[in-house]
Amino acid sequence: MPIKKICCIGAGYVGGPTCSVIALKCPDITVTVVDLSQQRIDQWNSDKLPIYEPGLDDVVRQCRGVNLFFSTDINTAIREADLIFISVNTPTKTFGNGKGRAADLKYVEGAARMIAEVADSSKIVVEKSTVPVRAAESISNILTANTFNKPNVKFQILSNPEFLAEGTAINDLLFADRVLIGGEDSEEGQAAIEELCQVYERWLPRKNILTTNTWSSELSKLAANAFLASRISSINSLSAVCEATGADVSEVARAVGLDSRIGPKFLQASIGFGGSCFQKDILNLVYICEGLNLPEVATYWQQVIDMNEYQKSRFSAKVIESLFNTVTDKRITLLGFAFKKDTGDTRESPAIHVAKTLLDEGAQLSIYDPKVEHSQILDDLTHPYVTDEPEQVKKSITIHSDPYEATAGTHAIVICTEWDEFISYDYERIYEGMMKPAYVFDGRKILDHKNLQKIGFIVQTIGKRLVRNSPNRVWGSKVQA
């Protein structure tokens, strides 16, 4: 039977956009996204969605109330659905066996138990959480163990990992390089795979839909993110060499990227990678390798994480060193707090590491980001993992809604996110309002450094040796160390 009703458990970064696009492209399918959080569902039903993603507002407006619904009535949605996506959070474990590496599947387990309790007819259950680690197997075991008294209820478990990049998620869904679907190598399993294939075939060519066994599908998700993250860590490792030798990492990346075997993508040196996927997925891959008694493989992938931490620490140390080895009571402006542009997501954002380092050194921080909520920034910087003195942090940070206000009277500007708007600011105006000497630390290599130096800034960036301003430069009247 063709799929007529879809339920998605989890109204987050994956479930919301994915199901919105499915609703857009499959008008004959009713799509219901459910979540335990009434606040989150209310946001999905309002004019201001809980996540910022270019193009998402338009898609939701077209479909919401027609064949796309957001609800907290999880039981009804499960009961009526032909296919159920599980798209809940799978954070890295913070305690117990696998602490710091393994994925915590408690929310996946909770969703599976809910399905087992409520379902009164056969379903296709699709694991689509951000970090799949044998999650399909776990779901299958839970459903089987909890439906022994429902002989007419059968489940087929599929793995359908997402390959979305925040900031381009809608485009990634509409024009996907590939959709990956894994399932059992049985008649029933292959039939379930075909059902989901037919959903995606409404807007994607069949050649872009890959079918595999379940474990291959799940491991491919981890592998893809690990490969992408390793490229970032590789170019970031060379950025340190460039700064020490006088080479320019942008020129090195361009030369390397022209090799057709390598290509130019993910060779932009920066503070380091962040977001919900790369670190979690690589740590999870390390944990799997350790469990399979493959210590050399685990060590190899752990080094990608270690290099990312080194890059963040190296950049933060450069800021302090350049400011006469002390930032105590100095005002420093962070431009950007999201882990990358075109998203309001701050998970594993390098900006948190930079902010923590500067706060620990006694700095006063002014922070501006065009899309991150002020409350989110405050929550991140007062989290127990960041500080033991949240009240002191609150006294040391000011969160702004205007970039010119954020930079007024500051000693230095630190670019933490590559927002396009940062490029077009009036830096002469900003320079006039700053303490002198005025510093810019471009952690994303997006600004016109030569022009900034002409204005009078001292500029530091990633992967390029600092060229000092002319000693004849007149700094003006506001000179302060």
mmCIF file with all atom_site columns, N, CA and C in Angstrom, residues 197 201 292 313 330 454 467:
data_model
loop_
_atom_site.group_PDB
_atom_site.id
_atom_site.type_symbol
_atom_site.label_atom_id
_atom_site.label_alt_id
_atom_site.label_comp_id
_atom_site.label_asym_id
_atom_site.label_entity_id
_atom_site.label_seq_id
_atom_site.pdbx_PDB_ins_code
_atom_site.Cartn_x
_atom_site.Cartn_y
_atom_site.Cartn_z
_atom_site.occupancy
_atom_site.B_iso_or_equiv
_atom_site.pdbx_formal_charge
_atom_site.auth_seq_id
_atom_site.auth_comp_id
_atom_site.auth_asym_id
_atom_site.auth_atom_id
_atom_site.pdbx_PDB_model_num
ATOM 1  N N  . CYS A 1 197 ? 11.538 4.629  -0.822 1.00 0.00 ? 197 CYS A N  1
ATOM 2  C CA . CYS A 1 197 ? 12.101 5.104  -2.098 1.00 0.00 ? 197 CYS A CA 1
ATOM 3  C C  . CYS A 1 197 ? 11.056 5.872  -2.903 1.00 0.00 ? 197 CYS A C  1
ATOM 4  N N  . GLU A 1 201 ? 11.218 9.569  -4.539 1.00 0.00 ? 201 GLU A N  1
ATOM 5  C CA . GLU A 1 201 ? 11.171 9.637  -5.998 1.00 0.00 ? 201 GLU A CA 1
ATOM 6  C C  . GLU A 1 201 ? 10.181 10.678 -6.503 1.00 0.00 ? 201 GLU A C  1
ATOM 7  N N  . LEU A 1 292 ? 35.650 -2.587 18.804 1.00 0.00 ? 292 LEU A N  1
ATOM 8  C CA . LEU A 1 292 ? 36.009 -3.641 17.849 1.00 0.00 ? 292 LEU A CA 1
ATOM 9  C C  . LEU A 1 292 ? 37.478 -4.031 17.955 1.00 0.00 ? 292 LEU A C  1
ATOM 10 N N  . SER A 1 313 ? 42.301 26.330 20.437 1.00 0.00 ? 313 SER A N  1
ATOM 11 C CA . SER A 1 313 ? 43.172 26.811 21.517 1.00 0.00 ? 313 SER A CA 1
ATOM 12 C C  . SER A 1 313 ? 44.264 27.727 20.975 1.00 0.00 ? 313 SER A C  1
ATOM 13 N N  . LYS A 1 330 ? 39.996 44.110 29.720 1.00 0.00 ? 330 LYS A N  1
ATOM 14 C CA . LYS A 1 330 ? 39.902 44.675 28.376 1.00 0.00 ? 330 LYS A CA 1
ATOM 15 C C  . LYS A 1 330 ? 38.598 44.238 27.731 1.00 0.00 ? 330 LYS A C  1
ATOM 16 N N  . LYS A 1 454 ? 45.047 49.407 5.958  1.00 0.00 ? 454 LYS A N  1
ATOM 17 C CA . LYS A 1 454 ? 45.104 50.799 5.490  1.00 0.00 ? 454 LYS A CA 1
ATOM 18 C C  . LYS A 1 454 ? 44.327 51.710 6.433  1.00 0.00 ? 454 LYS A C  1
ATOM 19 N N  . VAL A 1 467 ? 51.534 40.690 8.998  1.00 0.00 ? 467 VAL A N  1
ATOM 20 C CA . VAL A 1 467 ? 52.305 41.796 8.434  1.00 0.00 ? 467 VAL A CA 1
ATOM 21 C C  . VAL A 1 467 ? 51.956 43.038 9.235  1.00 0.00 ? 467 VAL A C  1
#
